[in-house]
Amino acid sequence: DTGVSQDPRHKITKRGQNVTFRCDPISEHNRLYWYRQTLGQGPEFLTYFQNEAQLEKSRLLSDRFSAERPKGSFSTLEIQRTEQGDSAMYLCASSLVGGHGYTFGSGTRLTVV
Amino acid sequence: DQQVKQNSPSLSVQEGRISILNCDYTNSMFDYFLWYKKYPAEGPTFLISISSIKDKNEDGRFTVFLNKSAKHLSLHIVPSQPGDSAVYFCAASAEGGTSYGKLTFGQGTILTVHP
């Protein structure tokens, strides 16, 4: 088990472009979470899945953001029409229902120029 | 609305001494609390947690204390080691027990342990 993998590690994109990030959770974990972290702040919740079902979405997740977990395994987070304010570290985590503590990936750092 | 607050952006401690990191919360629905440690270029790593039915949980050099009436928790590291130097995040859940979903994080405290 290699932990939670996120791809890419870094992404630089021009404003207005679409970007997609991928997260591969720990294989036996049924919950998968997306968080966003900006400099000097703690991670902010975006959304989470239990298996394929998206159980909760933050109001931070505007219409330009969409997340999927089609087969209850990996997940993708897409940002359409990126804005400079989207520049942040996007963190994925996974857990077992009833488990103690998430396992986070190393994150994808997005820079919108 | 910052529901979880870590009011000390940084803390500097001598090796071998105690490090005390503090966290305050405002949401009475929070019933499970966690501490995470983060090194640069890595994701946060789970450190220790406590349920609201307890007031103390200990794991080796790490102890978390919860004061529900004051809506305050603290992480004690004894003895502190240079490898403990990292950013520490307090987090809280309102989902109940260990089946937490969304976590609300504080802003983090940068701990530096000097040799």
Short mmCIF file of C-alpha atoms in Angstrom, two decimals:
data_model
loop_
_atom_site.label_atom_id
_atom_site.label_comp_id
_atom_site.label_asym_id
_atom_site.label_seq_id
_atom_site.Cartn_x
_atom_site.Cartn_y
_atom_site.Cartn_z
CA ASP A 1 0.00 0.00 0.00
CA THR A 2 1.57 3.26 -1.15
CA GLY A 3 -0.77 5.61 0.67
CA VAL A 4 -2.85 8.31 -0.98
CA SER A 5 -1.49 9.40 -4.37
CA GLN A 6 -2.25 12.69 -6.06
CA ASP A 7 -1.42 13.68 -9.59
CA PRO A 8 -0.02 16.03 -10.70
CA ARG A 9 2.09 17.41 -7.84
CA HIS A 10 2.24 20.84 -9.46
CA LYS A 11 0.10 22.53 -12.08
CA ILE A 12 0.56 25.97 -13.60
CA THR A 13 -2.29 27.13 -15.77
CA LYS A 14 -3.48 30.29 -17.41
CA ARG A 15 -6.57 32.02 -16.13
CA GLY A 16 -9.65 30.74 -17.86
CA GLN A 17 -8.29 27.27 -18.56
CA ASN A 18 -9.77 24.07 -17.14
CA VAL A 19 -7.73 21.77 -14.91
CA THR A 20 -8.33 18.28 -13.57
CA PHE A 21 -6.63 16.60 -10.61
CA ARG A 22 -6.64 12.94 -9.74
CA CYS A 23 -6.56 11.21 -6.37
CA ASP A 24 -5.99 7.52 -5.72
CA PRO A 25 -6.95 6.65 -2.14
CA ILE A 26 -5.75 3.76 -0.01
CA SER A 27 -7.45 0.80 -1.66
CA GLU A 28 -9.57 -0.42 1.24
CA HIS A 29 -10.72 3.07 2.28
CA ASN A 30 -14.34 3.79 1.43
CA ARG A 31 -14.31 7.52 2.19
CA LEU A 32 -12.48 10.08 0.08
CA TYR A 33 -12.18 13.80 0.84
CA TRP A 34 -11.02 16.92 -0.98
CA TYR A 35 -9.63 19.93 0.84
CA ARG A 36 -8.06 23.18 -0.28
CA GLN A 37 -5.27 24.94 1.59
CA THR A 38 -3.99 28.45 1.03
CA LEU A 39 -0.87 29.98 2.54
CA GLY A 40 -1.09 30.50 6.29
CA GLN A 41 -4.41 28.71 6.60
CA GLY A 42 -5.51 25.25 7.55
CA PRO A 43 -7.13 22.91 5.06
CA GLU A 44 -10.68 23.89 4.09
CA PHE A 45 -13.23 21.18 3.36
CA LEU A 46 -14.52 20.99 -0.21
CA THR A 47 -16.38 17.68 -0.55
CA TYR A 48 -16.35 14.02 0.39
CA PHE A 49 -17.51 10.69 -0.97
CA GLN A 50 -18.51 7.44 0.61
CA ASN A 51 -17.92 4.86 -2.09
CA GLU A 52 -19.41 6.48 -5.24
CA ALA A 53 -21.84 8.74 -3.40
CA GLN A 54 -20.95 12.39 -2.87
CA LEU A 55 -22.26 12.97 0.64
CA GLU A 56 -21.47 16.62 1.26
CA LYS A 57 -20.28 19.65 -0.68
CA SER A 58 -19.02 22.89 0.81
CA ARG A 59 -20.40 26.21 -0.34
CA LEU A 60 -16.76 26.89 -1.29
CA LEU A 61 -17.33 24.45 -4.15
CA SER A 62 -18.76 26.85 -6.71
CA ASP A 63 -20.37 25.80 -9.96
CA ARG A 64 -16.93 25.85 -11.58
CA PHE A 65 -15.81 22.96 -9.38
CA SER A 66 -16.91 19.37 -9.85
CA ALA A 67 -15.73 16.18 -8.23
CA GLU A 68 -16.41 12.60 -9.15
CA ARG A 69 -15.64 9.17 -7.84
CA PRO A 70 -17.15 7.01 -10.57
CA LYS A 71 -16.38 3.52 -9.32
CA GLY A 72 -15.78 4.22 -5.68
CA SER A 73 -12.02 4.07 -6.17
CA PHE A 74 -10.08 7.04 -7.59
CA SER A 75 -11.53 10.53 -7.70
CA THR A 76 -11.11 13.56 -9.93
CA LEU A 77 -11.54 17.22 -9.11
CA GLU A 78 -12.11 19.53 -12.05
CA ILE A 79 -11.97 23.32 -11.99
CA GLN A 80 -13.42 25.07 -14.99
CA ARG A 81 -12.51 28.60 -16.10
CA THR A 82 -9.79 28.92 -13.47
CA GLU A 83 -9.34 32.21 -11.62
CA GLN A 84 -6.30 33.53 -9.77
CA GLY A 85 -8.14 32.97 -6.50
CA ASP A 86 -8.14 29.24 -7.23
CA SER A 87 -4.38 29.13 -6.65
CA ALA A 88 -3.91 26.84 -3.67
CA MET A 89 -2.82 23.40 -2.54
CA TYR A 90 -5.53 20.83 -3.23
CA LEU A 91 -5.38 17.95 -0.77
CA CYS A 92 -7.03 14.57 -1.04
CA ALA A 93 -7.49 12.24 1.90
CA SER A 94 -9.11 8.88 2.53
CA SER A 95 -10.38 6.94 5.51
CA LEU A 96 -12.42 3.98 6.60
CA VAL A 97 -15.81 4.66 8.12
CA GLY A 98 -15.10 4.30 11.83
CA GLY A 99 -11.37 4.74 11.34
CA HIS A 100 -9.16 7.11 13.26
CA GLY A 101 -7.78 10.00 11.30
CA TYR A 102 -7.59 10.60 7.60
CA THR A 103 -4.58 9.72 5.51
CA PHE A 104 -3.71 12.69 3.34
CA GLY A 105 -1.90 12.73 0.04
CA SER A 106 0.94 15.17 -0.64
CA GLY A 107 -1.38 17.48 -2.55
CA THR A 108 -1.51 19.18 -5.93
CA ARG A 109 -0.25 22.76 -5.95
CA LEU A 110 -2.19 24.84 -8.45
CA THR A 111 -0.90 28.19 -9.67
CA VAL A 112 -3.16 30.24 -11.92
CA VAL A 113 -1.31 32.96 -13.85
CA ASP B 1 -16.54 32.33 10.63
CA GLN B 2 -13.48 30.64 12.11
CA GLN B 3 -14.94 27.82 14.20
CA VAL B 4 -11.54 26.40 15.14
CA LYS B 5 -8.81 28.83 16.12
CA GLN B 6 -5.14 28.44 16.84
CA ASN B 7 -4.18 31.85 18.10
CA SER B 8 -0.44 31.30 18.23
CA PRO B 9 1.04 31.33 14.72
CA SER B 10 4.37 30.06 16.02
CA LEU B 11 6.07 28.51 19.04
CA SER B 12 9.77 28.08 19.75
CA VAL B 13 10.96 25.52 22.33
CA GLN B 14 14.27 24.10 23.48
CA GLU B 15 14.95 20.42 22.89
CA GLY B 16 13.92 18.31 25.87
CA ARG B 17 11.41 20.83 27.16
CA ILE B 18 7.62 20.69 26.89
CA SER B 19 5.77 22.09 23.88
CA ILE B 20 2.18 23.17 24.46
CA LEU B 21 0.01 23.96 21.47
CA ASN B 22 -3.42 25.44 22.02
CA CYS B 23 -6.70 25.37 20.14
CA ASP B 24 -10.10 26.95 20.78
CA TYR B 25 -13.41 26.15 19.14
CA THR B 26 -16.81 27.78 19.05
CA ASN B 27 -19.16 25.10 17.70
CA SER B 28 -20.80 23.13 20.54
CA MET B 29 -21.68 20.35 18.08
CA PHE B 30 -18.04 19.32 17.71
CA ASP B 31 -17.57 15.98 19.43
CA TYR B 32 -14.28 14.66 18.10
CA PHE B 33 -10.96 16.45 17.92
CA LEU B 34 -7.74 15.63 16.13
CA TRP B 35 -4.22 16.95 15.80
CA TYR B 36 -2.26 16.75 12.57
CA LYS B 37 1.39 17.47 11.88
CA LYS B 38 2.58 18.80 8.54
CA TYR B 39 6.07 18.96 7.08
CA PRO B 40 6.82 21.14 4.02
CA ALA B 41 5.81 19.58 0.69
CA GLU B 42 3.88 16.80 2.42
CA GLY B 43 0.25 16.32 3.35
CA PRO B 44 -0.84 16.53 7.00
CA THR B 45 -0.19 13.41 9.08
CA PHE B 46 -2.60 12.26 11.79
CA LEU B 47 -1.04 12.53 15.24
CA ILE B 48 -3.58 11.98 18.02
CA SER B 49 -7.29 12.40 18.66
CA ILE B 50 -9.78 12.70 21.50
CA SER B 51 -13.49 12.12 21.83
CA SER B 52 -15.64 14.66 23.67
CA ILE B 53 -16.47 12.01 26.29
CA LYS B 54 -12.84 12.11 27.47
CA ASP B 55 -10.70 14.89 28.83
CA LYS B 56 -7.30 13.38 28.16
CA ASN B 57 -5.69 11.03 25.69
CA GLU B 58 -2.06 10.02 25.72
CA ASP B 59 0.15 8.39 23.10
CA GLY B 60 3.83 8.22 23.90
CA ARG B 61 5.27 11.72 24.05
CA PHE B 62 1.98 13.25 22.91
CA THR B 63 -0.97 14.08 25.17
CA VAL B 64 -4.13 15.91 24.20
CA PHE B 65 -6.28 17.61 26.83
CA LEU B 66 -9.88 18.67 26.26
CA ASN B 67 -11.75 21.24 28.35
CA LYS B 68 -15.31 21.18 27.03
CA SER B 69 -16.61 23.94 29.27
CA ALA B 70 -13.92 26.28 27.97
CA LYS B 71 -14.13 24.88 24.42
CA HIS B 72 -10.37 24.50 24.52
CA LEU B 73 -7.93 21.76 23.74
CA SER B 74 -4.19 21.52 23.94
CA LEU B 75 -1.45 19.24 22.68
CA HIS B 76 1.51 18.58 24.95
CA ILE B 77 4.74 17.16 23.56
CA VAL B 78 7.19 15.93 26.17
CA PRO B 79 10.11 15.86 25.67
CA SER B 80 10.27 17.95 22.52
CA GLN B 81 12.70 16.84 19.82
CA PRO B 82 14.09 18.73 16.80
CA GLY B 83 12.21 16.30 14.52
CA ASP B 84 8.95 17.61 15.99
CA SER B 85 9.53 20.90 14.18
CA ALA B 86 6.55 21.19 11.83
CA VAL B 87 3.19 22.90 11.44
CA TYR B 88 0.54 21.52 13.81
CA PHE B 89 -3.14 21.71 12.95
CA CYS B 90 -6.04 21.22 15.30
CA ALA B 91 -9.21 19.81 13.67
CA ALA B 92 -12.75 19.08 14.82
CA SER B 93 -15.67 16.97 13.66
CA ALA B 94 -19.39 17.13 14.46
CA GLU B 95 -20.35 13.79 12.99
CA GLY B 96 -20.10 11.70 16.10
CA GLY B 97 -17.61 9.14 17.34
CA THR B 98 -15.03 8.06 14.82
CA SER B 99 -17.32 8.09 11.80
CA TYR B 100 -16.43 11.68 11.08
CA GLY B 101 -16.83 13.20 7.67
CA LYS B 102 -15.99 16.84 7.29
CA LEU B 103 -13.18 18.18 9.47
CA THR B 104 -12.84 21.85 10.37
CA PHE B 105 -9.20 22.87 10.76
CA GLY B 106 -7.50 25.65 12.63
CA GLN B 107 -4.94 27.91 10.96
CA GLY B 108 -1.97 25.98 12.28
CA THR B 109 0.95 26.67 14.64
CA ILE B 110 4.54 26.46 13.46
CA LEU B 111 6.57 24.62 16.10
CA THR B 112 10.33 25.01 16.10
CA VAL B 113 12.37 22.86 18.47
CA HIS B 114 15.94 24.09 18.89
CA PRO B 115 18.75 21.62 19.67
#
